[in-house]
Short mmCIF file of N, CA and C in Angstrom, two decimals:
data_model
loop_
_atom_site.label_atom_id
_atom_site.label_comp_id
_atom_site.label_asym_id
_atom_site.label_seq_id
_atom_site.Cartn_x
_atom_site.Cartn_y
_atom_site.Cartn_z
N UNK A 1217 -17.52 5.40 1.13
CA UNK A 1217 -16.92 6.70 1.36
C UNK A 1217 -15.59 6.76 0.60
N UNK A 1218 -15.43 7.64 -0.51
CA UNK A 1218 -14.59 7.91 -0.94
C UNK A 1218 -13.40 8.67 -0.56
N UNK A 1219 -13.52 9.26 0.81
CA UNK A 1219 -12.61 10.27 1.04
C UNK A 1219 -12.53 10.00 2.68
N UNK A 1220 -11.39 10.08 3.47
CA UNK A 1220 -11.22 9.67 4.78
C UNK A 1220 -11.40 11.06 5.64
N UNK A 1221 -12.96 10.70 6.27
CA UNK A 1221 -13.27 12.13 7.07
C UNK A 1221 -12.28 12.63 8.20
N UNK A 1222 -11.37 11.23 8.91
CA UNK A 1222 -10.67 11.69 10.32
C UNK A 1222 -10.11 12.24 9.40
N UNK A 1223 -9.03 12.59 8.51
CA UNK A 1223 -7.99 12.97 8.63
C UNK A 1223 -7.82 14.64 8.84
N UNK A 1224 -7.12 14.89 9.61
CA UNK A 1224 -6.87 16.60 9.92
C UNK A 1224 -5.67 17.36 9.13
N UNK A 1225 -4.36 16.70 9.16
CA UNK A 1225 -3.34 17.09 8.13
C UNK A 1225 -3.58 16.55 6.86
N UNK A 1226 -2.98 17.53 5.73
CA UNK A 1226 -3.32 17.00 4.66
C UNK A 1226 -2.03 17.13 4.17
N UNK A 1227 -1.51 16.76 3.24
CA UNK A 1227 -0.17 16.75 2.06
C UNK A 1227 -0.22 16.43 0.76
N UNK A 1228 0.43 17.15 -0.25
CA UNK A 1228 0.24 17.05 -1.53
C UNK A 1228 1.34 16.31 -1.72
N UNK A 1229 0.81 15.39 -2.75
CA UNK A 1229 1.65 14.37 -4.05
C UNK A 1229 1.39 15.09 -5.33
N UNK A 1230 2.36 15.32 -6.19
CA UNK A 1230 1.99 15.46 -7.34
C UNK A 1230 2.72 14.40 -8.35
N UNK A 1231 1.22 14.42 -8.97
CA UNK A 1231 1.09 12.92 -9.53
C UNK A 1231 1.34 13.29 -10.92
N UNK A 1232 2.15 13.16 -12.00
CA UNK A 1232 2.09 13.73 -13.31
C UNK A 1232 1.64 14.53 -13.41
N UNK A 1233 2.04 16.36 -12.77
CA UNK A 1233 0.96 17.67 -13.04
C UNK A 1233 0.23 17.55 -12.09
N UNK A 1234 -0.65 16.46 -11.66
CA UNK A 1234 -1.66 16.64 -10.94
C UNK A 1234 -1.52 16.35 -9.86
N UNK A 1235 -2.35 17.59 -8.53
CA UNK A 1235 -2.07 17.45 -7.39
C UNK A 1235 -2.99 16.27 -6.44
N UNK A 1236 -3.00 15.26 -6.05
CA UNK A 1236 -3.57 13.97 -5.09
C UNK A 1236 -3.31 14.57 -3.56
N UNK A 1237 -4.26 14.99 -2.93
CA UNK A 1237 -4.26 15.13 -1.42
C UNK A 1237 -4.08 13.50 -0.56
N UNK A 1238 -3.62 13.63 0.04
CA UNK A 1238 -2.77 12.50 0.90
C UNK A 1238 -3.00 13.51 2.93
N UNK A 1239 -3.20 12.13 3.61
CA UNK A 1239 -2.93 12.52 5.01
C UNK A 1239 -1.45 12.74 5.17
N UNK A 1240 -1.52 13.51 6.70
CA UNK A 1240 -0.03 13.67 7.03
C UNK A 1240 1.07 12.74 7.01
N UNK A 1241 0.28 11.37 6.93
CA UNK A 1241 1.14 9.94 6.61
C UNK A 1241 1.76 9.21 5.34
N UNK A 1242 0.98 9.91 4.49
CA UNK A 1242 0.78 9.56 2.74
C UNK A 1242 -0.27 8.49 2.25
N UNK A 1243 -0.74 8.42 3.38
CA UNK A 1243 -2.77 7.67 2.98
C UNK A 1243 -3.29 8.62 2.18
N UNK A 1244 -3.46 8.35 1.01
CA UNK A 1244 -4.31 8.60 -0.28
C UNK A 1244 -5.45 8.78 0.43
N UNK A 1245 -6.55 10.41 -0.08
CA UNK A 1245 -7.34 10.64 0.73
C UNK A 1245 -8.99 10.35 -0.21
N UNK A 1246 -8.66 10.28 -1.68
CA UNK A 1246 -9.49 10.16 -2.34
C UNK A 1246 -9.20 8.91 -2.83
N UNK A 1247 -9.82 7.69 -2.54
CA UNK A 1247 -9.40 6.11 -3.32
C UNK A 1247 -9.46 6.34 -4.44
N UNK A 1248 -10.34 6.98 -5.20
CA UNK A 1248 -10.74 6.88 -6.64
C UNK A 1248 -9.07 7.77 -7.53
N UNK A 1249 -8.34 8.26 -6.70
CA UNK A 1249 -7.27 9.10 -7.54
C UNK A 1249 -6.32 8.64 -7.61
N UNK A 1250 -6.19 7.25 -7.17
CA UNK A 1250 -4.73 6.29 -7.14
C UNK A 1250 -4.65 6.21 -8.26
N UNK A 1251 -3.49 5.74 -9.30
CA UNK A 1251 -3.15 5.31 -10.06
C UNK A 1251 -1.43 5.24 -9.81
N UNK A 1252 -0.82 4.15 -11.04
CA UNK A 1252 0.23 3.43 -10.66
C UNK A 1252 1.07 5.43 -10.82
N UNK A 1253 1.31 6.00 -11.03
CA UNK A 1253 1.54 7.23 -11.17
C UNK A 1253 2.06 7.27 -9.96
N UNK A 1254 0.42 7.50 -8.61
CA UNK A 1254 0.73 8.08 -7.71
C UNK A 1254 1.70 7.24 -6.90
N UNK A 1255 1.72 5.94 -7.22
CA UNK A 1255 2.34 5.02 -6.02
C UNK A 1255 3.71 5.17 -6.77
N UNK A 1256 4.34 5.52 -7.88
CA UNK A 1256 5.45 6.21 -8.11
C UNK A 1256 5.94 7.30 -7.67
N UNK A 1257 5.27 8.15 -7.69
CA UNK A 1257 5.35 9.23 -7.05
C UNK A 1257 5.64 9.28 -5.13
N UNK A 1258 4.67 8.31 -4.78
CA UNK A 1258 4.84 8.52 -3.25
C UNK A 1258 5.95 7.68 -3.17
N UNK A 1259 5.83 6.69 -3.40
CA UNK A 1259 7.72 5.48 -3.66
C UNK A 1259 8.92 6.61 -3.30
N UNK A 1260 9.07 7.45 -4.63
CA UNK A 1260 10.11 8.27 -4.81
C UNK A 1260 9.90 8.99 -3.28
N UNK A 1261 9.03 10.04 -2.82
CA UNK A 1261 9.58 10.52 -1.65
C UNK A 1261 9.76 9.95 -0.41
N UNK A 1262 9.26 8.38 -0.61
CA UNK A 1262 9.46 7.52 0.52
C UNK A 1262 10.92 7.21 0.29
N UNK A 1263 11.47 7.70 -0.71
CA UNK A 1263 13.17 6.52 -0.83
C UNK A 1263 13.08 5.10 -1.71
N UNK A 1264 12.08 4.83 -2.11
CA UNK A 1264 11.99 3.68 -2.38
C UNK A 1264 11.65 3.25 -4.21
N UNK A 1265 12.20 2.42 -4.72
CA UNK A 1265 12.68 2.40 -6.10
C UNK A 1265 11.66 0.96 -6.06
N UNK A 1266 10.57 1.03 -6.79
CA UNK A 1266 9.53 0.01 -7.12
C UNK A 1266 10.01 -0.79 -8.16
N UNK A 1267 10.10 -2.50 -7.79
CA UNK A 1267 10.80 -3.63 -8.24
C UNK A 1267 9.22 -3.98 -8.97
N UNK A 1268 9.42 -5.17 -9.67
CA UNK A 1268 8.33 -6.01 -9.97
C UNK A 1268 7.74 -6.90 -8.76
N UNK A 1269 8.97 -7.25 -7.94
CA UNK A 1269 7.96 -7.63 -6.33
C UNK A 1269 7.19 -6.69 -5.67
N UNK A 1270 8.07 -5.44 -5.94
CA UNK A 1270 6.78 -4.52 -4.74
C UNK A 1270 5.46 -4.42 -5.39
N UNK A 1271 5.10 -4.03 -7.07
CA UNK A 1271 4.14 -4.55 -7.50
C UNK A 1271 3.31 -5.32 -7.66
N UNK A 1272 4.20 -7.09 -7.68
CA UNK A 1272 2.88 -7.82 -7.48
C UNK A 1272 2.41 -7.61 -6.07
N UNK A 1273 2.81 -6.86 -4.90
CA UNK A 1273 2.20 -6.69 -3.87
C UNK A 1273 1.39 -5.63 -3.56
N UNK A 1274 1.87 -4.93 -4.35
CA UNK A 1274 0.53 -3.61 -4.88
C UNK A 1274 -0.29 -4.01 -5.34
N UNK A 1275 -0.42 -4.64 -6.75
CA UNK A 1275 -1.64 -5.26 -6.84
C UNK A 1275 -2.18 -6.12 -6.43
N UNK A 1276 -1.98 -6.86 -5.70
CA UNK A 1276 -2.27 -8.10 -4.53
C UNK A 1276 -3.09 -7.37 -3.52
N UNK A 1277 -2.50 -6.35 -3.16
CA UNK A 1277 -3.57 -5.53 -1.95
C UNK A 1277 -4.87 -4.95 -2.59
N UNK A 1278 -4.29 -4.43 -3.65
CA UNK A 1278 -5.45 -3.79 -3.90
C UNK A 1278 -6.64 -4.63 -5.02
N UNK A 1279 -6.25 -6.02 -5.51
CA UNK A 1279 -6.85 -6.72 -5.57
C UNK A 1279 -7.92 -7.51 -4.54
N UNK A 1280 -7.03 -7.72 -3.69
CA UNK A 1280 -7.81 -8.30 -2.48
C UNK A 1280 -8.62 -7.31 -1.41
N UNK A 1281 -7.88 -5.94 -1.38
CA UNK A 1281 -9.84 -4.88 -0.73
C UNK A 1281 -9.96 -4.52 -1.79
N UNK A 1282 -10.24 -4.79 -3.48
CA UNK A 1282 -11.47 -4.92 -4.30
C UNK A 1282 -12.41 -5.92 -4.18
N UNK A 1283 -11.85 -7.24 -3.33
CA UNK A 1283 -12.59 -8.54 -3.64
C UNK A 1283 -13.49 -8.12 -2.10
N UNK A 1284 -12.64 -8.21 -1.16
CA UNK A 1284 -13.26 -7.97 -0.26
C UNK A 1284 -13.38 -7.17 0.71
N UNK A 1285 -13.13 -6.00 0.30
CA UNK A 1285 -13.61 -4.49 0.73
C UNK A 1285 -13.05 -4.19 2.07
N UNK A 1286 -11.94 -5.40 2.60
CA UNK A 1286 -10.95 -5.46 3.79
C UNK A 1286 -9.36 -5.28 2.93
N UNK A 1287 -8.78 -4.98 4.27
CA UNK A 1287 -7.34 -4.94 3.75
C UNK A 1287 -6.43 -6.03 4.04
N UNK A 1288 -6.13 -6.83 3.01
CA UNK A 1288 -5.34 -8.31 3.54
C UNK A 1288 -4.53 -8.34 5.01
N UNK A 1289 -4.27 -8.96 5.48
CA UNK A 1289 -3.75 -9.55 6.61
C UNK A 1289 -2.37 -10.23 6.36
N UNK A 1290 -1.29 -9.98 6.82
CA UNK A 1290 0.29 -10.10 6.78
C UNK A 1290 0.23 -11.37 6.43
N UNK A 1291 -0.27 -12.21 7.32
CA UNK A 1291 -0.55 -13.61 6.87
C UNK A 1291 -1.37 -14.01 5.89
N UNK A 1292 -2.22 -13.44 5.39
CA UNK A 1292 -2.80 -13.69 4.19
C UNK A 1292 -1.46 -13.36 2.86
N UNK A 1293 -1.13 -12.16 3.05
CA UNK A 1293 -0.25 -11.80 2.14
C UNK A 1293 1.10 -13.18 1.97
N UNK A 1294 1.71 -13.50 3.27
CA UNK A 1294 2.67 -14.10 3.23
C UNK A 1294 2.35 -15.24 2.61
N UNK A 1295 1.40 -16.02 3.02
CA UNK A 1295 0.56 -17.76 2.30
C UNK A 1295 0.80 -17.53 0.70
N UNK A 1296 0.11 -16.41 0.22
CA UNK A 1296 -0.04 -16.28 -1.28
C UNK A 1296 1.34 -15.80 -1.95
N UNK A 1297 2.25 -15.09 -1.46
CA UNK A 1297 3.62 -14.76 -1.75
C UNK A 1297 4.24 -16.03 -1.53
N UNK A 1298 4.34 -16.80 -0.49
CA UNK A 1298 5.18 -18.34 -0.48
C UNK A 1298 5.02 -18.88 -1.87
N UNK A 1299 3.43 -19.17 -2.22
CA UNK A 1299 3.21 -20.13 -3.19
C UNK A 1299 3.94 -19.78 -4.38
N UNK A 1300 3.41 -17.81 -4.24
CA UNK A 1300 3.82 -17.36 -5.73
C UNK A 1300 5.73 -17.55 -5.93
N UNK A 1301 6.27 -17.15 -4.67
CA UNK A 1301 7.79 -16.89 -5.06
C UNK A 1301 8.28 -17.87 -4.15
N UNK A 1302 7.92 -18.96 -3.67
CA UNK A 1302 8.67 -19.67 -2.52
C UNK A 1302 9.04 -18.59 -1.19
N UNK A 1303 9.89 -20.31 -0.25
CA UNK A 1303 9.51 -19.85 0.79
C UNK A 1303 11.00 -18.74 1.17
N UNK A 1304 11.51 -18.64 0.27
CA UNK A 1304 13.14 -17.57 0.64
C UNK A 1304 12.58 -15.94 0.50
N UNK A 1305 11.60 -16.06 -0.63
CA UNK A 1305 11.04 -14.84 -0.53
C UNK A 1305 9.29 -14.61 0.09
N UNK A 1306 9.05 -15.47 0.19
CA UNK A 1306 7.47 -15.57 0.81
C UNK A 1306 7.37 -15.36 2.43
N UNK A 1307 8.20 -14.44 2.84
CA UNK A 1307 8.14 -14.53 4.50
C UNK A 1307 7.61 -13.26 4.72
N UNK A 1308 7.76 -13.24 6.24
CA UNK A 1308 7.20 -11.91 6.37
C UNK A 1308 8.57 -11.01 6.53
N UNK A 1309 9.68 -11.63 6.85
CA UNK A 1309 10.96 -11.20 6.74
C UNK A 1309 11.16 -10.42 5.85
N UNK A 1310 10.79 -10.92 5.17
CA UNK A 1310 11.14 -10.74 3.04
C UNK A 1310 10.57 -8.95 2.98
N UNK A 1311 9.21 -9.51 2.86
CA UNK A 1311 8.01 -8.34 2.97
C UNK A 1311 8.37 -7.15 3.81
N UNK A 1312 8.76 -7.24 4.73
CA UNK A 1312 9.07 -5.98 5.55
C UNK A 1312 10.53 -5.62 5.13
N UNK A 1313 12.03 -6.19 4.55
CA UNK A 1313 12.88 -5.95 3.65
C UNK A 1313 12.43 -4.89 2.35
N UNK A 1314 11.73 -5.73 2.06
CA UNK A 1314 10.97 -4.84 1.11
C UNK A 1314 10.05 -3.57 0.49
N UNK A 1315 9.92 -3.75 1.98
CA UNK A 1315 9.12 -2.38 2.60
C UNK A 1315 9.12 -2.33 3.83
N UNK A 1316 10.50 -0.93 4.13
CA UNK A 1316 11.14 -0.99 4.94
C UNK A 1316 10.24 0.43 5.55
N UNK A 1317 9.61 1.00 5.55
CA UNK A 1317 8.70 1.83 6.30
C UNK A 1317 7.50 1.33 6.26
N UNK A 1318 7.79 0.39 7.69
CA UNK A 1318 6.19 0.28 7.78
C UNK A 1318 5.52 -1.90 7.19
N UNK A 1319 6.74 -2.42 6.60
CA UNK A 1319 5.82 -3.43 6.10
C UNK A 1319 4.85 -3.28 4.93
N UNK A 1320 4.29 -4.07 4.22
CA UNK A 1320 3.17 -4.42 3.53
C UNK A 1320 2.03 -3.61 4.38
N UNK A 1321 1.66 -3.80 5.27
CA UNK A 1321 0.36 -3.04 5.74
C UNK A 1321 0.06 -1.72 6.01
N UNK A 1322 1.62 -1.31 6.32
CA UNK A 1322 1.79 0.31 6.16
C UNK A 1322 2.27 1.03 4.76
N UNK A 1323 3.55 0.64 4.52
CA UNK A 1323 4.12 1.19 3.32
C UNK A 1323 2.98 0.87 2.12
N UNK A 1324 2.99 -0.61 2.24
CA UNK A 1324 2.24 -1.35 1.02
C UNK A 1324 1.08 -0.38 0.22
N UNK A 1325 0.29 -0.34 1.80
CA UNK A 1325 -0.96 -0.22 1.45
C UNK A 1325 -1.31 1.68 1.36
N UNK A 1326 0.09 2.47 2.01
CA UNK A 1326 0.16 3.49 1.24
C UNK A 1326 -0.22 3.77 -0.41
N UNK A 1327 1.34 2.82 -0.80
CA UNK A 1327 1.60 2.83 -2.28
C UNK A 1327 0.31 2.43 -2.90
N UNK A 1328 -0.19 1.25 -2.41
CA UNK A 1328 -1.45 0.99 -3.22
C UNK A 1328 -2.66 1.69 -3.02
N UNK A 1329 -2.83 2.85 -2.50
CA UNK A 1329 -3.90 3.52 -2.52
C UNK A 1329 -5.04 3.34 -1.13
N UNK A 1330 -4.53 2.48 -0.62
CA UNK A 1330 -5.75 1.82 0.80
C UNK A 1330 -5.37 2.55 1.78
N UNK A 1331 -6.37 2.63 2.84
CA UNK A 1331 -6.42 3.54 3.53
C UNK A 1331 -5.89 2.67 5.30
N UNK A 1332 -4.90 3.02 6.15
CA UNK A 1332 -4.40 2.58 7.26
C UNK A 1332 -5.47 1.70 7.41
N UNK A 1333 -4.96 -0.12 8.13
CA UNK A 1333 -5.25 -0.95 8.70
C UNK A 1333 -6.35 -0.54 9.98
N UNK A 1334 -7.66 -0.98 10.19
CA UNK A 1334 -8.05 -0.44 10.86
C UNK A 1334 -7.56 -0.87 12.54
N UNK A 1335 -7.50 -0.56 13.13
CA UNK A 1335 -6.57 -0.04 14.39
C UNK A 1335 -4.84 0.39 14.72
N UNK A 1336 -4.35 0.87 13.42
CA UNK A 1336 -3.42 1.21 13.40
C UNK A 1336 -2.83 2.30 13.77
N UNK A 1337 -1.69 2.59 14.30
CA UNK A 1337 -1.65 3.92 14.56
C UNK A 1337 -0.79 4.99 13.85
#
């Protein structure tokens, strides 16, 4: 399913010209319309100025529900961030610093196009 049936509010991003429907949260409603564009775009009205860390964690998510069609796990994320950047920046401390609405599983997985953790609220 390409498109998230709960959602009831909708909100526009505009992504270079083009308009990307988003839930009332900024969950990307069509997976297939992400591009690094939109997660610029939603960044900016989140407040938030995208480093080369928040990236490799963008693509880290959305690498990992390409591999496995789940959305990584804080602790999955944190194991593979230790190795990659050590342990000063590999925490979950770090990660939620970094993405300060919400963490990696909320903010993150906004920016990267994935759709809310399933039982999240």
């Amino acid at each position: 399913m390409k498109t998230n049936p709960y959602a009831h509010k909708y909100k526009v991003i505009n992504v270079d010209g083009t308009e990307v429907l988003t839930d009332s949260e900024g969950y990307i409603q069509n997976l297939d319309e992400w591009s690094e564009g939109f997660a610029h775009a939603l960044a900016k009205e989140e407040g938030l100025e995208l480093t080369d860390e928040h990236w490799d964690v963008i693509h880290f998510i959305r690498d990992y529900y390409h591999e496995h069609n789940v959305q990584a796990q804080v602790r999955t994320m944190i194991k593979h961030f230790k190795e990659k950047w050590g342990p000063d920046k590999g925490n979950n401390r770090y990660l939620h610093d970094i993405f300060p609405m919400g963490g990696p599983q909320k903010q993150g997985n906004r920016l990267a196009g994935i759709r809310k953790t399933k039982g999240e609220h």
